[in-house]
Amino acid sequence: MKQKRIEHLINQSGVLGFDFENAQLCVSWDVTPGAGKMLARRTAEDSYNAVDKLYVAIPYADLGAIDDLYDDIVIDFVETNLSELRRGTAVKMSLFDDIASPHDEGLLEMLSFFGRTYGEFVCDVFYWFSVAEEVDYMIEAAEPVFEPYNSAEDHLVRKVLDHLGEHWLYVSYDASGAGAYWIFAKANGQIWFSTQDVDCFDFGYYMTEPIYGHVDAANEDAMSALRDAVLTDFMHDEWELEESEGALALLGIDKNDL
């Protein structure tokens, strides 16, 4: 569905929207049930009056994506207010007293579309705040952590990549196109990544379940282990590389050394 169509339908719906802010950013999420799809618009305006909009249209049949949208909104709320929540100064922002209060009509309306109660929302805020704290203060191991996507930490990595994962590379091993696909992002002093194997068949491509991880960019042992993991995909006689600008450079890999 085109952005203009989503914009029109949301404006026409008259939804109140869920609004929150910090000293640098004002955020509004407008969510409304559409014809067979959940429609959402995120509007963010910074202190320089620059406005950025994100549009989403998700079929109701995709329950996982609907849940992910709800999580995105809660995580956005937590990230926007993270400093105040950590310092105990959220009261100055009227958090939970005015903004995101039990009487916030925009929030309550939005929650009803997801089938969530206010109590569930507050519990989810505490949960994602605890995840953010755990990740920020985690002591990184020397080796990257490669685990299937089945934990809150992996969920957070996926969210970081969804929003910031602009670096990618694809290494094909042979003429069929089989190979490995990587996505990377750099944020908060970490390199966040996912990797998938790509298999090729007569009927098309098959990508394995993503493996997620992140390493401290300042930890040379961890970065070296991540580079070694990527470089193993080049240990084939007929490899070919496609990448976004700066993907290998982000890892400290020189193309000329491949």
XYZ file of N, CA and C in Angstrom:
774
model
N 0.842 -1.193 0.000
C 0.000 0.000 0.000
C 0.880 1.247 0.000
N 0.567 2.226 -0.841
C 1.390 3.412 -0.978
C 1.259 4.318 0.245
N 2.333 5.061 0.501
C 2.366 5.923 1.678
C 1.236 6.954 1.673
N 0.951 7.530 0.510
C -0.112 8.538 0.441
C -1.457 7.930 0.809
N -1.674 6.674 0.405
C -2.928 6.007 0.728
C -3.032 5.755 2.234
N -1.920 5.302 2.841
C -1.906 5.080 4.292
C -2.145 6.400 5.017
N -1.465 7.443 4.575
C -1.635 8.774 5.177
C -3.095 9.206 5.118
N -3.712 9.029 3.975
C -5.111 9.432 3.801
C -6.028 8.639 4.727
N -5.835 7.331 4.780
C -6.714 6.489 5.592
C -6.552 6.776 7.082
N -5.326 7.030 7.519
C -5.112 7.349 8.928
C -5.731 8.691 9.278
N -5.534 9.690 8.415
C -6.137 11.004 8.670
C -7.659 10.917 8.702
N -8.194 10.102 7.809
C -9.641 9.953 7.713
C -10.216 9.213 8.924
N -9.414 8.352 9.543
C -9.899 7.530 10.655
C -10.170 8.341 11.919
N -9.462 9.452 12.073
C -9.666 10.286 13.252
C -9.074 9.726 14.534
N -8.116 8.799 14.433
C -7.511 8.243 15.645
C -6.754 9.345 16.389
N -6.663 9.188 17.705
C -6.066 10.232 18.543
C -4.548 10.211 18.475
N -3.964 9.034 18.377
C -2.501 8.918 18.331
C -1.886 8.849 19.716
N -0.764 8.160 19.809
C -0.001 8.040 21.052
C 1.231 8.910 20.918
N 1.330 9.957 21.753
C 2.390 10.953 21.652
C 3.307 10.890 22.871
N 4.613 11.043 22.626
C 5.587 11.141 23.707
C 6.801 11.886 23.197
N 7.672 12.322 24.098
C 8.795 13.164 23.678
C 9.909 13.154 24.706
N 11.065 13.639 24.266
C 12.154 13.988 25.176
C 12.642 15.378 24.798
N 13.795 15.779 25.290
C 14.267 17.143 25.042
C 14.624 17.386 23.586
N 14.912 16.315 22.840
C 15.345 16.481 21.448
C 14.326 16.019 20.413
N 13.340 15.234 20.820
C 12.492 14.575 19.834
C 11.054 14.465 20.320
N 10.118 14.720 19.415
C 8.694 14.495 19.659
C 8.234 13.372 18.730
N 7.600 12.357 19.281
C 7.194 11.178 18.519
C 5.694 10.973 18.633
N 5.075 10.616 17.529
C 3.646 10.294 17.534
C 3.421 9.021 16.727
N 2.719 8.064 17.324
C 2.311 6.841 16.624
C 0.803 6.891 16.414
N 0.387 6.832 15.160
C -1.033 6.774 14.810
C -1.307 5.397 14.223
N -2.149 4.644 14.888
C -2.463 3.280 14.464
C -3.968 3.160 14.282
N -4.382 2.506 13.198
C -5.811 2.317 12.971
C -6.056 1.019 12.209
N -7.107 0.317 12.539
C -7.483 -0.853 11.733
C -7.986 -0.399 10.368
N -7.451 -0.986 9.316
C -7.890 -0.677 7.964
C -8.653 -1.843 7.373
N -8.854 -1.822 6.083
C -9.560 -2.899 5.388
C -8.619 -4.081 5.207
N -8.650 -4.992 6.166
C -7.803 -6.177 6.086
C -6.386 -5.964 6.553
N -6.040 -4.737 6.945
C -4.667 -4.458 7.368
C -4.651 -3.497 8.548
N -3.638 -3.686 9.382
C -3.359 -2.715 10.437
C -2.454 -1.643 9.850
N -2.880 -0.393 9.954
C -2.126 0.725 9.393
C -1.483 1.521 10.521
N -0.272 1.982 10.293
C 0.425 2.754 11.316
C 1.302 3.814 10.664
N 1.442 4.915 11.371
C 2.329 6.008 10.925
C 3.092 6.517 12.144
N 4.407 6.534 12.012
C 5.256 7.132 13.055
C 5.769 8.469 12.558
N 5.500 9.523 13.309
C 5.977 10.857 12.965
C 6.937 11.313 14.044
N 8.138 11.696 13.642
C 9.150 12.172 14.589
C 9.628 13.551 14.150
N 9.617 14.493 15.087
C 10.085 15.851 14.803
C 11.176 16.204 15.803
N 12.352 16.614 15.287
C 13.455 16.933 16.179
C 13.457 18.406 16.559
N 14.449 18.799 17.335
C 14.508 20.167 17.853
C 14.779 21.196 16.763
N 15.165 20.720 15.566
C 15.384 21.625 14.431
C 14.166 21.654 13.499
N 13.064 21.077 13.961
C 11.797 21.023 13.216
C 11.870 20.142 11.974
N 12.880 19.272 11.924
C 12.943 18.298 10.840
C 11.991 17.145 11.165
N 11.168 16.784 10.179
C 10.133 15.774 10.391
C 10.444 14.527 9.573
N 10.332 13.374 10.202
C 10.539 12.092 9.538
C 9.309 11.224 9.778
N 8.833 10.562 8.717
C 7.641 9.729 8.847
C 7.923 8.309 8.362
N 7.338 7.357 9.062
C 7.429 5.944 8.710
C 6.018 5.406 8.591
N 5.744 4.655 7.517
C 4.403 4.108 7.280
C 4.458 2.588 7.287
N 3.416 1.984 7.866
C 3.352 0.536 7.978
C 1.945 0.067 7.627
N 1.864 -1.030 6.875
C 0.585 -1.672 6.572
C 0.795 -3.176 6.692
N 0.128 -3.810 7.663
C 0.355 -5.217 7.954
C -0.960 -5.987 7.870
N -1.018 -7.041 7.070
C -2.243 -7.861 7.011
C -2.547 -8.470 8.381
N -3.833 -8.523 8.724
C -4.218 -9.087 10.023
C -3.813 -10.543 10.146
N -3.697 -11.233 9.027
C -3.330 -12.647 9.062
C -1.914 -12.856 9.575
N -1.067 -11.833 9.471
C 0.319 -11.928 9.917
C 0.393 -11.493 11.377
N -0.014 -12.381 12.272
C -0.093 -12.042 13.689
C 1.280 -11.718 14.275
N 2.312 -12.407 13.782
C 3.657 -12.133 14.273
C 4.093 -10.716 13.968
N 3.776 -10.248 12.760
C 4.150 -8.887 12.373
C 3.350 -7.856 13.163
N 2.090 -8.178 13.473
C 1.272 -7.283 14.292
C 1.884 -7.150 15.683
N 2.291 -8.281 16.261
C 2.939 -8.245 17.576
C 4.251 -7.476 17.516
N 4.996 -7.643 16.416
C 6.258 -6.919 16.260
C 6.020 -5.410 16.201
N 4.932 -5.000 15.538
C 4.609 -3.572 15.470
C 4.343 -3.028 16.866
N 3.582 -3.766 17.657
C 3.323 -3.347 19.044
C 4.634 -3.233 19.816
N 5.513 -4.235 19.671
C 6.808 -4.189 20.348
C 7.623 -2.987 19.891
N 7.583 -2.696 18.594
C 8.311 -1.544 18.064
C 7.880 -0.256 18.761
N 6.578 -0.119 18.976
C 6.049 1.097 19.601
C 6.497 1.188 21.050
N 6.420 0.075 21.778
C 6.854 0.068 23.179
C 8.355 0.348 23.269
N 9.152 -0.293 22.416
C 10.601 -0.066 22.415
C 10.916 1.384 22.073
N 10.196 1.946 21.123
C 10.378 3.354 20.755
C 10.105 4.254 21.956
N 9.039 3.961 22.682
C 8.699 4.730 23.888
C 9.810 4.622 24.924
N 10.313 3.410 25.140
C 11.383 3.200 26.120
C 12.657 3.922 25.694
N 13.042 3.781 24.427
C 14.270 4.412 23.949
C 14.183 5.935 24.027
N 13.022 6.481 23.706
C 12.849 7.931 23.737
C 12.969 8.480 25.155
N 12.524 7.707 26.141
C 12.521 8.158 27.533
C 13.590 7.468 28.387
N 14.564 6.821 27.727
C 15.531 6.000 28.457
C 16.330 6.814 29.465
N 16.805 7.973 29.068
C 17.619 8.791 29.978
C 16.835 9.188 31.212
N 15.581 9.610 31.021
C 14.759 10.031 32.150
C 14.425 8.853 33.061
N 14.173 7.691 32.469
C 13.873 6.504 33.270
C 15.082 6.087 34.095
N 16.265 6.224 33.519
C 17.486 5.853 34.243
C 17.792 6.823 35.376
N 17.586 8.122 35.129
C 17.949 9.137 36.127
C 16.868 9.359 37.171
N 15.708 8.764 36.952
C 14.605 8.992 37.887
C 13.981 10.356 37.732
N 14.129 10.959 36.535
C 13.588 12.304 36.297
C 12.386 12.283 35.362
N 11.804 11.096 35.170
C 10.675 10.994 34.242
C 9.495 11.833 34.683
N 9.417 12.135 35.991
C 8.309 12.938 36.495
C 8.306 14.331 35.859
N 9.496 14.833 35.500
C 9.581 16.149 34.868
C 8.943 16.141 33.480
N 8.880 14.967 32.869
C 8.250 14.847 31.560
C 6.784 14.431 31.690
N 6.288 14.384 32.940
C 4.906 13.958 33.232
C 4.656 12.537 32.736
N 5.714 11.734 32.761
C 5.595 10.356 32.302
C 4.741 9.559 33.287
N 3.770 8.849 32.750
C 2.812 8.026 33.490
C 1.861 8.852 34.353
N 1.995 10.171 34.316
C 1.068 11.062 35.009
C 0.181 11.763 33.998
N 0.804 12.184 32.892
C 0.073 12.781 31.764
C 0.338 11.946 30.517
N 1.613 11.920 30.089
C 2.016 11.081 28.952
C 2.022 9.612 29.372
N 1.385 8.762 28.586
C 1.333 7.317 28.866
C 0.709 7.022 30.226
N -0.248 7.847 30.639
C -0.948 7.629 31.903
C -2.145 6.707 31.680
N -2.790 6.241 32.767
C -3.993 5.420 32.606
C -5.146 6.187 31.965
N -4.962 7.526 31.847
C -6.002 8.371 31.257
C -5.595 8.930 29.892
N -4.484 8.449 29.356
C -4.010 8.877 28.034
C -4.905 8.228 26.977
N -5.852 8.988 26.467
C -6.860 8.428 25.561
C -6.248 7.902 24.268
N -5.211 8.584 23.781
C -4.560 8.118 22.566
C -3.895 6.772 22.759
N -3.209 6.602 23.894
C -2.566 5.325 24.206
C -3.607 4.228 24.384
N -4.651 4.505 25.150
C -5.676 3.490 25.420
C -6.376 3.055 24.134
N -6.633 4.017 23.247
C -7.248 3.678 21.968
C -6.332 2.766 21.162
N -5.035 3.109 21.102
C -4.079 2.301 20.354
C -3.973 0.895 20.942
N -3.912 0.800 22.271
C -3.811 -0.508 22.913
C -5.006 -1.385 22.578
N -6.177 -0.788 22.474
C -7.375 -1.577 22.165
C -7.266 -2.231 20.792
N -6.584 -1.591 19.860
C -6.415 -2.160 18.520
C -5.517 -3.397 18.557
N -4.603 -3.436 19.517
C -3.711 -4.587 19.652
C -4.241 -5.616 20.655
N -5.385 -5.326 21.268
C -5.939 -6.232 22.265
C -5.135 -6.248 23.547
N -4.485 -5.113 23.889
C -3.664 -5.008 25.095
C -4.339 -4.097 26.119
N -4.106 -4.383 27.391
C -4.590 -3.522 28.463
C -3.491 -2.544 28.867
N -3.863 -1.535 29.645
C -2.863 -0.584 30.121
C -1.848 -1.286 31.023
N -2.326 -2.199 31.870
C -1.419 -2.937 32.738
C -0.405 -3.737 31.951
N -0.842 -4.363 30.854
C 0.093 -5.112 30.006
C 1.121 -4.174 29.386
N 0.687 -2.988 28.986
C 1.607 -2.006 28.417
C 2.688 -1.627 29.421
N 2.306 -1.337 30.659
C 3.281 -0.954 31.683
C 4.267 -2.094 31.925
N 3.771 -3.323 31.996
C 4.663 -4.475 32.183
C 5.634 -4.608 31.014
N 5.153 -4.351 29.801
C 6.022 -4.436 28.626
C 7.080 -3.334 28.644
N 6.709 -2.145 29.129
C 7.688 -1.058 29.263
C 8.795 -1.476 30.232
N 8.424 -2.035 31.386
C 9.432 -2.499 32.350
C 10.323 -3.567 31.729
N 9.706 -4.467 30.971
C 10.468 -5.555 30.361
C 11.507 -5.011 29.388
N 11.092 -4.154 28.449
C 12.028 -3.658 27.451
C 13.056 -2.702 28.050
N 12.676 -2.017 29.142
C 13.664 -1.199 29.847
C 14.743 -2.091 30.456
N 14.338 -3.223 31.035
C 15.319 -4.144 31.618
C 16.225 -4.732 30.547
N 15.673 -5.001 29.353
C 16.495 -5.507 28.254
C 17.526 -4.466 27.842
N 17.099 -3.210 27.732
C 18.025 -2.142 27.355
C 19.145 -2.009 28.379
N 18.807 -2.108 29.657
C 19.823 -2.014 30.709
C 20.795 -3.180 30.650
N 20.265 -4.362 30.444
C 21.113 -5.557 30.406
C 22.094 -5.490 29.247
N 21.626 -5.062 28.081
C 22.492 -4.985 26.907
C 23.562 -3.915 27.094
N 23.179 -2.753 27.638
C 24.134 -1.662 27.796
C 25.257 -2.007 28.762
N 24.944 -2.789 29.790
C 25.947 -3.073 30.801
C 26.540 -4.476 30.686
N 26.225 -5.146 29.596
C 26.731 -6.496 29.395
C 28.244 -6.479 29.163
N 28.957 -7.410 29.768
C 30.388 -7.573 29.510
C 30.537 -8.505 28.329
N 31.109 -7.997 27.245
C 31.186 -8.770 26.023
C 32.235 -9.883 26.126
N 31.897 -11.040 25.625
C 32.869 -12.132 25.534
C 33.809 -11.867 24.356
N 34.928 -12.576 24.337
C 35.888 -12.378 23.252
C 35.350 -12.863 21.922
N 34.472 -13.859 21.950
C 33.911 -14.405 20.722
C 32.508 -13.853 20.509
N 32.091 -13.597 19.260
C 30.709 -13.209 19.008
C 29.770 -14.329 19.450
N 28.592 -13.943 19.904
C 27.608 -14.929 20.349
C 26.700 -15.268 19.173
N 26.765 -16.496 18.691
C 25.911 -16.947 17.592
C 24.857 -17.880 18.178
N 23.636 -17.435 18.249
C 22.556 -18.253 18.774
C 21.320 -18.066 17.907
N 20.445 -19.072 17.845
C 19.190 -18.909 17.110
C 18.375 -17.777 17.720
N 17.493 -17.204 16.928
C 16.665 -16.096 17.384
C 15.568 -16.630 18.298
N 15.815 -16.599 19.597
C 14.830 -17.141 20.521
C 14.871 -16.446 21.872
N 15.455 -15.279 21.961
C 15.557 -14.612 23.247
C 15.272 -13.129 23.096
N 15.075 -12.466 24.237
C 14.815 -11.028 24.227
C 15.990 -10.259 23.647
N 17.219 -10.729 23.943
C 18.396 -10.046 23.406
C 18.422 -10.137 21.888
N 18.104 -11.308 21.343
C 18.058 -11.456 19.888
C 16.986 -10.555 19.294
N 15.869 -10.442 20.000
C 14.791 -9.565 19.538
C 15.300 -8.132 19.448
N 16.067 -7.709 20.463
C 16.606 -6.355 20.456
C 17.572 -6.157 19.296
N 18.438 -7.161 19.042
C 19.367 -7.071 17.909
C 18.581 -6.898 16.612
N 17.518 -7.679 16.466
C 16.721 -7.581 15.248
C 16.118 -6.185 15.095
N 15.662 -5.597 16.208
C 15.081 -4.260 16.150
C 16.130 -3.220 15.759
N 17.351 -3.371 16.308
C 18.424 -2.450 15.940
C 18.701 -2.543 14.444
N 18.776 -3.764 13.929
C 19.051 -3.945 12.499
C 17.896 -3.445 11.641
N 16.668 -3.626 12.105
C 15.513 -3.136 11.354
C 15.587 -1.632 11.160
N 16.055 -0.927 12.200
C 16.083 0.526 12.148
C 17.388 1.091 11.592
N 18.505 0.408 11.856
C 19.814 0.982 11.542
C 20.678 0.118 10.640
N 20.178 -1.056 10.247
C 21.007 -1.984 9.483
C 21.168 -1.615 8.025
N 21.940 -0.561 7.764
C 22.112 -0.064 6.394
C 23.276 -0.735 5.668
N 24.112 -1.466 6.409
C 25.266 -2.126 5.790
C 24.957 -3.604 5.577
N 25.245 -4.107 4.381
C 24.978 -5.508 4.087
C 26.003 -6.016 3.088
N 26.168 -7.321 3.078
C 27.002 -7.933 2.042
C 26.473 -9.335 1.755
N 26.672 -9.741 0.505
C 26.255 -11.074 0.062
C 27.419 -11.707 -0.676
N 27.871 -12.843 -0.183
C 28.970 -13.575 -0.803
C 28.398 -14.840 -1.420
N 28.450 -14.933 -2.753
C 27.977 -16.148 -3.424
C 29.164 -17.073 -3.654
N 28.916 -18.366 -3.506
C 29.990 -19.348 -3.582
C 30.186 -19.922 -4.982
N 29.114 -19.959 -5.770
C 29.204 -20.584 -7.089
C 28.193 -19.936 -8.024
N 28.109 -20.455 -9.234
C 27.263 -19.866 -10.262
C 25.779 -19.945 -9.917
N 25.392 -20.860 -9.041
C 23.982 -20.996 -8.681
C 23.480 -19.827 -7.845
N 24.407 -19.132 -7.193
C 24.021 -18.010 -6.345
C 23.967 -18.348 -4.868
N 24.207 -19.606 -4.504
C 24.234 -19.987 -3.095
C 25.346 -19.242 -2.377
N 25.107 -18.875 -1.127
C 26.126 -18.140 -0.405
C 25.684 -17.729 0.975
N 26.178 -16.580 1.428
C 25.884 -16.083 2.771
C 25.504 -14.612 2.684
N 24.515 -14.226 3.494
C 24.015 -12.847 3.509
C 24.181 -12.296 4.923
N 24.829 -11.125 5.032
C 25.079 -10.484 6.323
C 24.453 -9.093 6.338
N 23.968 -8.681 7.504
C 23.511 -7.306 7.729
C 24.245 -6.787 8.961
N 24.675 -5.508 8.910
C 25.412 -4.913 10.017
C 24.862 -3.527 10.355
N 25.043 -3.146 11.610
C 24.747 -1.778 12.049
C 25.740 -1.423 13.145
N 26.062 -0.150 13.265
C 26.915 0.327 14.358
C 26.114 1.304 15.186
N 25.963 0.997 16.482
C 25.202 1.863 17.377
C 25.634 1.605 18.807
N 25.732 2.695 19.596
C 26.082 2.598 21.014
C 27.387 1.828 21.246
N 28.341 2.031 20.345
C 29.633 1.388 20.507
C 29.661 -0.089 20.193
N 28.579 -0.594 19.604
C 28.466 -2.010 19.287
C 28.355 -2.207 17.769
N 28.828 -3.339 17.293
C 28.528 -3.786 15.940
C 27.458 -4.861 16.064
N 26.299 -4.588 15.503
C 25.159 -5.506 15.543
C 25.091 -6.225 14.202
N 24.763 -7.518 14.200
C 24.797 -8.242 12.937
C 23.806 -9.392 12.922
N 23.472 -9.791 11.707
C 22.749 -11.051 11.483
C 23.375 -11.717 10.273
N 23.274 -13.044 10.208
C 23.801 -13.780 9.071
C 22.857 -14.911 8.707
N 22.729 -15.160 7.420
C 21.887 -16.238 6.902
C 22.596 -16.932 5.756
N 22.456 -18.258 5.691
C 22.914 -19.002 4.524
C 21.818 -18.967 3.466
N 22.236 -18.873 2.210
C 21.300 -18.861 1.087
C 21.551 -20.096 0.235
N 20.535 -20.921 0.077
C 20.620 -22.109 -0.776
C 19.766 -21.893 -2.020
N 20.209 -22.433 -3.135
C 19.500 -22.241 -4.401
C 18.998 -23.584 -4.930
N 17.752 -23.571 -5.359
C 17.130 -24.758 -5.924
C 16.453 -24.374 -7.242
N 15.982 -25.373 -7.961
C 15.311 -25.105 -9.231
C 14.084 -24.220 -9.044
N 13.438 -24.343 -7.867
C 12.210 -23.585 -7.638
C 12.473 -22.219 -6.999
N 13.723 -21.905 -6.704
C 14.014 -20.586 -6.157
C 15.052 -20.623 -5.050
N 15.058 -19.581 -4.222
C 16.036 -19.423 -3.163
C 15.426 -19.812 -1.813
N 16.274 -20.312 -0.929
C 15.855 -20.609 0.436
C 16.884 -20.008 1.382
N 16.422 -19.200 2.330
C 17.311 -18.575 3.307
C 17.066 -19.206 4.667
N 18.140 -19.606 5.324
C 18.020 -20.232 6.635
C 17.585 -19.198 7.676
N 17.197 -19.689 8.844
C 16.808 -18.806 9.944
C 17.981 -17.907 10.315
N 17.757 -16.596 10.485
C 18.867 -15.694 10.811
C 19.516 -16.043 12.148
N 20.811 -15.816 12.218
C 21.556 -15.882 13.471
C 21.942 -14.454 13.831
N 21.688 -14.058 15.073
C 21.900 -12.675 15.504
C 23.033 -12.593 16.522
N 23.659 -11.437 16.580
C 24.680 -11.216 17.588
C 25.132 -9.774 17.604
N 25.978 -9.429 18.549
C 26.579 -8.094 18.590
C 27.868 -8.172 19.391
N 28.819 -7.319 19.045
C 30.108 -7.294 19.725
C 30.483 -5.848 20.027
N 31.338 -5.690 21.010
C 31.861 -4.373 21.373
C 32.866 -3.945 20.304
N 32.590 -2.812 19.652
C 33.463 -2.352 18.570
C 34.868 -2.024 19.066
N 35.004 -1.760 20.371
C 36.320 -1.430 20.930
C 37.073 -2.668 21.402
N 36.409 -3.823 21.371
C 37.040 -5.077 21.803
C 37.666 -5.733 20.580
N 38.979 -5.606 20.437
C 39.653 -6.078 19.227
C 39.552 -7.585 19.071
N 39.563 -8.311 20.194
C 39.433 -9.761 20.096
C 38.063 -10.147 19.532
N 37.018 -9.475 20.017
C 35.672 -9.763 19.524
C 35.522 -9.367 18.070
N 36.077 -8.195 17.705
C 35.998 -7.748 16.323
C 36.780 -8.683 15.408
N 37.921 -9.148 15.866
C 38.719 -10.081 15.070
C 37.961 -11.378 14.833
N 37.247 -11.842 15.864
C 36.467 -13.071 15.711
C 35.327 -12.871 14.719
N 34.706 -11.691 14.759
C 33.631 -11.407 13.808
C 34.179 -11.330 12.387
N 35.331 -10.673 12.216
C 35.947 -10.601 10.893
C 36.283 -11.999 10.372
N 36.817 -12.842 11.248
C 37.157 -14.203 10.833
C 35.910 -14.958 10.381
N 34.795 -14.743 11.087
C 33.545 -15.417 10.711
C 33.098 -14.976 9.325
N 33.238 -13.683 9.040
C 32.853 -13.173 7.716
C 33.820 -13.683 6.650
N 35.099 -13.679 6.961
C 36.113 -14.059 5.974
C 36.025 -15.536 5.577
N 35.449 -16.374 6.435
C 35.302 -17.786 6.048
C 34.399 -17.932 4.833
N 33.511 -16.952 4.605
C 32.623 -17.016 3.444
C 33.365 -16.723 2.142
N 34.592 -16.244 2.243
C 35.394 -15.972 1.044
C 36.369 -17.114 0.748
N 36.276 -18.204 1.502
C 37.200 -19.328 1.315
C 36.656 -20.319 0.292
N 36.205 -19.796 -0.827
C 35.712 -20.617 -1.932
C 36.412 -20.160 -3.205
N 36.569 -21.054 -4.137
C 37.359 -20.754 -5.328
C 36.709 -19.706 -6.226
N 35.368 -19.675 -6.266
C 34.685 -18.808 -7.233
C 33.711 -17.857 -6.552
N 34.104 -17.267 -5.439
C 33.192 -16.371 -4.737
C 33.010 -15.054 -5.500
N 31.834 -14.462 -5.305
C 31.536 -13.128 -5.830
C 30.897 -12.326 -4.707
N 31.168 -11.024 -4.696
C 30.718 -10.171 -3.601
C 29.791 -9.070 -4.098
N 28.691 -8.891 -3.374
C 27.849 -7.704 -3.502
C 27.750 -7.097 -2.115
N 27.863 -5.778 -2.037
C 27.807 -5.151 -0.712
C 27.304 -3.722 -0.818
N 26.760 -3.237 0.291
C 26.449 -1.822 0.388
C 27.754 -1.069 0.614
N 27.753 0.198 0.354
C 28.971 0.990 0.506
C 29.439 0.968 1.964
N 30.682 0.582 2.176
C 31.267 0.640 3.506
C 31.009 -0.543 4.400
N 30.379 -1.615 3.883
C 30.069 -2.775 4.732
C 31.338 -3.443 5.245
N 32.263 -3.762 4.333
C 33.519 -4.399 4.755
C 34.382 -3.436 5.574
N 34.368 -2.175 5.182
C 35.170 -1.186 5.903
C 34.701 -1.057 7.355
N 33.414 -1.215 7.578
C 32.869 -1.148 8.940
C 33.512 -2.202 9.839
N 33.868 -3.333 9.242
C 34.484 -4.426 9.994
C 36.000 -4.353 10.001
N 36.557 -3.406 9.268
C 38.015 -3.303 9.181
C 38.615 -4.290 8.189
N 37.833 -4.670 7.168
C 38.314 -5.591 6.138
C 38.600 -4.807 4.853
N 39.788 -4.964 4.327
C 40.176 -4.300 3.090
C 39.858 -5.217 1.912
N 39.094 -4.718 0.952
C 38.743 -5.527 -0.232
C 39.975 -6.071 -0.948
N 41.032 -5.264 -0.945
C 42.237 -5.665 -1.674
C 42.929 -6.863 -1.035
N 42.586 -7.180 0.206
C 43.206 -8.314 0.893
C 42.434 -9.602 0.698
N 41.286 -9.533 0.034
C 40.457 -10.731 -0.133
C 41.032 -11.634 -1.223
